[in-house]
mmCIF file of C-alpha atoms in Angstrom:
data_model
loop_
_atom_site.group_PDB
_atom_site.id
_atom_site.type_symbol
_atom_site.label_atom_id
_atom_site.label_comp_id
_atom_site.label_asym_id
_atom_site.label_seq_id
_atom_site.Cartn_x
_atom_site.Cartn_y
_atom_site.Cartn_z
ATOM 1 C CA UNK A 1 4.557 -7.263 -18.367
ATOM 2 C CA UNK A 2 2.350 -4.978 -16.371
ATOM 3 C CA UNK A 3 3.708 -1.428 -15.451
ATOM 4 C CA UNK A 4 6.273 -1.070 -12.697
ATOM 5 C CA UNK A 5 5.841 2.324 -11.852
ATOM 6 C CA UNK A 6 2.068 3.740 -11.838
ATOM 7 C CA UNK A 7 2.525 6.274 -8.833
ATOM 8 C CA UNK A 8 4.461 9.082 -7.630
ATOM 9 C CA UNK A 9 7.082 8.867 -4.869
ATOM 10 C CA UNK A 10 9.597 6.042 -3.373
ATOM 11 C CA UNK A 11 9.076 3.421 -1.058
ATOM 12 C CA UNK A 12 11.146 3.839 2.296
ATOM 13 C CA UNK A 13 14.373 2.310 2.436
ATOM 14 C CA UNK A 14 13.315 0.348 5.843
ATOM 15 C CA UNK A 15 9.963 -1.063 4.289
ATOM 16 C CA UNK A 16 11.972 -2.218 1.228
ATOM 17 C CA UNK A 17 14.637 -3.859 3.176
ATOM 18 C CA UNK A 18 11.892 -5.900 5.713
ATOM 19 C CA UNK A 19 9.645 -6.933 2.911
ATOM 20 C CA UNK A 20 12.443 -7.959 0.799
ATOM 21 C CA UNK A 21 13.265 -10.368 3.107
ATOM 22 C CA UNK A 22 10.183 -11.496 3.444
ATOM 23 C CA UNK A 23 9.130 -11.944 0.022
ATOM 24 C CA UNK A 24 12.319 -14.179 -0.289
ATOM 25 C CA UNK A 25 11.536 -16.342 2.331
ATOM 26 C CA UNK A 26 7.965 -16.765 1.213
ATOM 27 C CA UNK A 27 8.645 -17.428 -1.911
ATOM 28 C CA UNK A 28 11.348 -20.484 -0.924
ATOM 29 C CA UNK A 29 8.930 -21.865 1.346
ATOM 30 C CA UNK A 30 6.069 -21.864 -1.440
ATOM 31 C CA UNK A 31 9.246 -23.729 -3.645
ATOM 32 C CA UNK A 32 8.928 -20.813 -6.163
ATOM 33 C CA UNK A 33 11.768 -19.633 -8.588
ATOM 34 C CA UNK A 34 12.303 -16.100 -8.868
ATOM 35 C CA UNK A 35 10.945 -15.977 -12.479
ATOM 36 C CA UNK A 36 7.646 -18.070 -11.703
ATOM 37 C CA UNK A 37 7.147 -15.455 -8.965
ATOM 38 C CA UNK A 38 7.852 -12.572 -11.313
ATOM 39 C CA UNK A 39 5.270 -13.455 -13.892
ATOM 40 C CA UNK A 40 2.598 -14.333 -11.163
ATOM 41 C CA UNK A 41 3.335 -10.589 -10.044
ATOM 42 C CA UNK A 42 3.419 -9.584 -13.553
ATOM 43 C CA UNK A 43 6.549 -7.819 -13.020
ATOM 44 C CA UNK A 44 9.931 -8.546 -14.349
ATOM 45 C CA UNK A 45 12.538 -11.166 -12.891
ATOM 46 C CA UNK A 46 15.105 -8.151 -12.687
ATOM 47 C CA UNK A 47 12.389 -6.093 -10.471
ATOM 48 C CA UNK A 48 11.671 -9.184 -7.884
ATOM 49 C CA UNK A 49 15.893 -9.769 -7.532
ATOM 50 C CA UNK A 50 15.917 -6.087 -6.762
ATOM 51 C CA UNK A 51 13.012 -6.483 -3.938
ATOM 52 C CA UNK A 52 14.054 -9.277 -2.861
ATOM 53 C CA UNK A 53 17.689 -7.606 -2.344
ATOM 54 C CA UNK A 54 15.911 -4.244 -0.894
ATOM 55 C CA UNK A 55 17.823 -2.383 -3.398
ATOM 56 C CA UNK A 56 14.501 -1.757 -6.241
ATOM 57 C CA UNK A 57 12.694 1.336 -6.169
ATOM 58 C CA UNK A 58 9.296 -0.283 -7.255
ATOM 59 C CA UNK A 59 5.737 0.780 -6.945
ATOM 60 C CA UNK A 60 3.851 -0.006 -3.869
ATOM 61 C CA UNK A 61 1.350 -1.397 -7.019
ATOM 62 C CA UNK A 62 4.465 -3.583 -7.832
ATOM 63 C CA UNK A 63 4.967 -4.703 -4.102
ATOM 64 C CA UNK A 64 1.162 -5.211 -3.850
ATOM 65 C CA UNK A 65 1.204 -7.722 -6.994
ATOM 66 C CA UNK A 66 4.189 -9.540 -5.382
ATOM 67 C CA UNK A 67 2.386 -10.467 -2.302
ATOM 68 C CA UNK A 68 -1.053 -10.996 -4.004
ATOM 69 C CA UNK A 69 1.067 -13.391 -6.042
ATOM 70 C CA UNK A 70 2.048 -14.825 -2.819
ATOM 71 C CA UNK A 71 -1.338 -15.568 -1.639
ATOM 72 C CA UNK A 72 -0.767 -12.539 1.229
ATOM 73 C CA UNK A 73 -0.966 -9.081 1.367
ATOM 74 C CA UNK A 74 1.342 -6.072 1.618
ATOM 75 C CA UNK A 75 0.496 -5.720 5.723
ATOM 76 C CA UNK A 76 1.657 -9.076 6.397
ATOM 77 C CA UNK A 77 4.707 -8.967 5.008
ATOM 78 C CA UNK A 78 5.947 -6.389 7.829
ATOM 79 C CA UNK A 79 6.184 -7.395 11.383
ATOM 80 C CA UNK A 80 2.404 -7.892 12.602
ATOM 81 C CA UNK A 81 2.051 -7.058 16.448
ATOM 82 C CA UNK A 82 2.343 -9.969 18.374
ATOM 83 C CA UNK A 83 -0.807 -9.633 20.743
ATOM 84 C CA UNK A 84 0.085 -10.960 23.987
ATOM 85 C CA UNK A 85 -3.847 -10.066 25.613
ATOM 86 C CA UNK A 86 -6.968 -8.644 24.294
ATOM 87 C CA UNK A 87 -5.155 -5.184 23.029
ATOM 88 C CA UNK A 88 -2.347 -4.747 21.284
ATOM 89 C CA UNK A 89 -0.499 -1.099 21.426
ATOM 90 C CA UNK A 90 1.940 0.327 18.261
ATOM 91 C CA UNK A 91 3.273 3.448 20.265
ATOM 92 C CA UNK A 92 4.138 6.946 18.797
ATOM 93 C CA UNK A 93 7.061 6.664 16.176
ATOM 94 C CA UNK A 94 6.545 3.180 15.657
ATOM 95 C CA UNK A 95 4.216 3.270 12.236
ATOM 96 C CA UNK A 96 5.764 1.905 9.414
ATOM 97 C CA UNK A 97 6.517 4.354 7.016
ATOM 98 C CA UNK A 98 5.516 2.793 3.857
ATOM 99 C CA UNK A 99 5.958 5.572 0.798
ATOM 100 C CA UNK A 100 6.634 9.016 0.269
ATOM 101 C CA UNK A 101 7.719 11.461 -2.254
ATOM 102 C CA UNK A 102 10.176 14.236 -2.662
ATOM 103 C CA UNK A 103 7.796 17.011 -2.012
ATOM 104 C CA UNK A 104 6.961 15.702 1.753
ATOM 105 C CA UNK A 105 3.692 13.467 0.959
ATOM 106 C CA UNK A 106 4.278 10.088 2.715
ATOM 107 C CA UNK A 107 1.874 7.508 3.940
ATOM 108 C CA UNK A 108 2.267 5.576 7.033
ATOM 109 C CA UNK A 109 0.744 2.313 8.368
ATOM 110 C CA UNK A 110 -0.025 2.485 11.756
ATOM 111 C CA UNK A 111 -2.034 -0.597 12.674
ATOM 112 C CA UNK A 112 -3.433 -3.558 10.768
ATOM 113 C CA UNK A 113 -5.674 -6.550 12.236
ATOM 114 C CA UNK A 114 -3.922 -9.682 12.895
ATOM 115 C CA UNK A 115 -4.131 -13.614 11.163
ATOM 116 C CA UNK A 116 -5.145 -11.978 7.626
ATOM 117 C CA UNK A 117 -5.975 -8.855 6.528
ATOM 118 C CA UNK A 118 -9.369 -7.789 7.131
ATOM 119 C CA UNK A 119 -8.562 -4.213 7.530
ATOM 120 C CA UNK A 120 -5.744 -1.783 8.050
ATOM 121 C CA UNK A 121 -5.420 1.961 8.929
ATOM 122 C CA UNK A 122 -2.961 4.588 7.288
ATOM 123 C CA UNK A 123 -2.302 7.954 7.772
ATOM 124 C CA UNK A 124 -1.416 10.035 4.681
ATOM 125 C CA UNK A 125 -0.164 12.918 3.429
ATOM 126 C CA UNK A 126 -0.274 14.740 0.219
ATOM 127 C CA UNK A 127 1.857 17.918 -0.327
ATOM 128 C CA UNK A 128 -0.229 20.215 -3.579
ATOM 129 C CA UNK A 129 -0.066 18.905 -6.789
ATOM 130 C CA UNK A 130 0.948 14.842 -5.213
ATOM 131 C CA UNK A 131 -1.325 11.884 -6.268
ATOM 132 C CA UNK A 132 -1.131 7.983 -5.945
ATOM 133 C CA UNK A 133 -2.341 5.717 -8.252
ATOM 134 C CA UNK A 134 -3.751 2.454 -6.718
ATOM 135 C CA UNK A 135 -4.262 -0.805 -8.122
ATOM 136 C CA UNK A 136 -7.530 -2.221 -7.687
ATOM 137 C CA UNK A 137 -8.240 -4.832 -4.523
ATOM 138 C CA UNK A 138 -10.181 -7.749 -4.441
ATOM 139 C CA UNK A 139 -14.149 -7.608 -5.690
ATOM 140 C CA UNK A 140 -16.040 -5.994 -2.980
ATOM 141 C CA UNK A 141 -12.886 -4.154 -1.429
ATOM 142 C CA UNK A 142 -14.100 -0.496 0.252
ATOM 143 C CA UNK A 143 -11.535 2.238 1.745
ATOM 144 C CA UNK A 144 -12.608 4.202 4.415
ATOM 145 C CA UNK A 145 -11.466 7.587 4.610
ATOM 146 C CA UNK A 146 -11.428 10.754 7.090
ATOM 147 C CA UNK A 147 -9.765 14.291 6.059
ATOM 148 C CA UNK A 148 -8.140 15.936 8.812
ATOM 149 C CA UNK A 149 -6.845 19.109 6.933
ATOM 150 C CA UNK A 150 -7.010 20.050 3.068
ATOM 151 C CA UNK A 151 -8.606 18.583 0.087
ATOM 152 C CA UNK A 152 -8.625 15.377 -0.950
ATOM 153 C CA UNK A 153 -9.621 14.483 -4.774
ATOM 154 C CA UNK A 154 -10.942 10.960 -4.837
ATOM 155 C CA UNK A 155 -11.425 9.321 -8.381
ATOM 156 C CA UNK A 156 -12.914 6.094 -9.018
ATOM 157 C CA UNK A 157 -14.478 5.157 -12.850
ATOM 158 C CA UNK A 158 -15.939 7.785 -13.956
ATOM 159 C CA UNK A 159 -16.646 9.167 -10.101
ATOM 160 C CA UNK A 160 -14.452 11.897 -8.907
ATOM 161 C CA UNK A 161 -14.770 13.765 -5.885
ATOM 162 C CA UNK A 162 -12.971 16.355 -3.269
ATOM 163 C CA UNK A 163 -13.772 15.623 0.400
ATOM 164 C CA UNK A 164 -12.887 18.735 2.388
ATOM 165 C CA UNK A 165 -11.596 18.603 5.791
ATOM 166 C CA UNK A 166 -13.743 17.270 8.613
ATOM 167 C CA UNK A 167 -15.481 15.074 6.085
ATOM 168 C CA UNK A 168 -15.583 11.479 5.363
ATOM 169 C CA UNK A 169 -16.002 9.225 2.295
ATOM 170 C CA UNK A 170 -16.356 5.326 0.954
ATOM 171 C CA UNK A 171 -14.352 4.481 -1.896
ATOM 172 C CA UNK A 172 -15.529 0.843 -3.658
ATOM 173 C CA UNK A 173 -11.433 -0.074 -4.126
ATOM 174 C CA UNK A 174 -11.999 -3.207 -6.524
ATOM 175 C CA UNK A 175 -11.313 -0.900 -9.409
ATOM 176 C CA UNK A 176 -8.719 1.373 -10.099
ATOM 177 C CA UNK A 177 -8.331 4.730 -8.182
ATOM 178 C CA UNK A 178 -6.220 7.558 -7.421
ATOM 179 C CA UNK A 179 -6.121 10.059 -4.308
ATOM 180 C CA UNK A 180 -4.600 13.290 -5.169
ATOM 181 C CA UNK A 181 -4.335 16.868 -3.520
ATOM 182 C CA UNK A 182 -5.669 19.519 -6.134
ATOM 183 C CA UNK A 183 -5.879 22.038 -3.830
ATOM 184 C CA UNK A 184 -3.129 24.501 -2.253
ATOM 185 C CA UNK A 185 -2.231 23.317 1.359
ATOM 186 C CA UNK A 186 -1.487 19.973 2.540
ATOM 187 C CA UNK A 187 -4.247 17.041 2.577
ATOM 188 C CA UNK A 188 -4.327 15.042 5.676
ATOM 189 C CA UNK A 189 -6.422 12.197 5.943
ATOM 190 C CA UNK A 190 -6.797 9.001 7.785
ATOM 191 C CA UNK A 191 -7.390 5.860 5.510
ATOM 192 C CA UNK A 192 -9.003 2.223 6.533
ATOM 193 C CA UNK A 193 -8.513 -0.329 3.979
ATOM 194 C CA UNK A 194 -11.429 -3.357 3.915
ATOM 195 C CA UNK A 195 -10.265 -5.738 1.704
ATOM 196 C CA UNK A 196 -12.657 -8.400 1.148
ATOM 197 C CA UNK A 197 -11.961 -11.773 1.495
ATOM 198 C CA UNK A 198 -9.360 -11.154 3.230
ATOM 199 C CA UNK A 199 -7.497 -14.895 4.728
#
């Protein structure tokens, strides 16, 4: 079995409960048990009950290998907007807060495109001394990424790299990586995620 827990911090209680549900109705209509799910997701069949029951405390990694295993991704297991014209609005309060951690670092999705995931944007924050740890995307994946306030330490390989406020970076995100805030304030930073071949 892979590892269940490779970052810091909790998923919210809302986003657990909403993709729970959804994971469980995928996975009937695909005519899946719980355990051929499970070791698609490499995860264990105790974890996926738990998700599926919004009462784990898994990884976003973990939640990420679920839906991969699914043949979706983590976006599209929340509510997309429903476009009813050419523009589509999520209004103030209204992002999906998707994980945080005890110190105050959270990270929230506020928009993603619709009919597949070609790209979704976050905004994150890290408290001093927080980190995530991401699993790697699909070959030719890129992140996108704009600091608003503090430090943010990328690492990548054998790459690693603090973008300071005001400045922007490209991370290639079909390897492992890890964002963390080594310096003394908060890091806030908007994040687009390009996954390729996204459906």
């Amino acid at each position: 079995m892979g590892a269940e827990r490779t970052d810091e911090g909790a998923l919210s209680e809302g986003f657990l409960a909403q993709v729970g549900a959804r994971v469980r109705s995928a996975r009937t209509e695909q005519g899946l048990t719980v355990q051929q799910l499970a070791d698609r997701a490499e995860i264990s069949r105790r974890l996926l009950t738990q998700v599926e029951h919004g009462q784990a405390n898994p990884s976003l990694v973990s939640i990420t290998r679920v839906a991969r295993a699914l043949g979706t991704e983590l976006t599209e297991l929340l509510d997309p907007l429903r476009p009813s014209g050419a523009i589509s609005v999520v209004e103030a309060g209204a992002e999906v807060l998707v994980w945080s951690d005890e110190g105050g670092s959270s990270a929230h999705l506020l928009v993603a495109t619709s009919h597949g995931r070609a790209a979704d944007l976050w905004r994150w924050r890290l408290e001093p001394g927080a980190g995530y740890q991401g699993l790697a995307d699909p070959a030719g994946s890129q992140e996108l990424f704009h600091v608003l306030e503090g430090e943010l330490t990328l690492t990548a390989d054998d790459d690693r790299v603090v973008v300071r406020a005001g400045s922007s970076a490209r991370l290639l995100s079909d390897r492992a990586y890890r964002y963390a805030n080594s310096g003394a304030t908060a890091c806030v930073f908007v994040r687009t995620v390009a996954l390729s071949g996204a459906r």
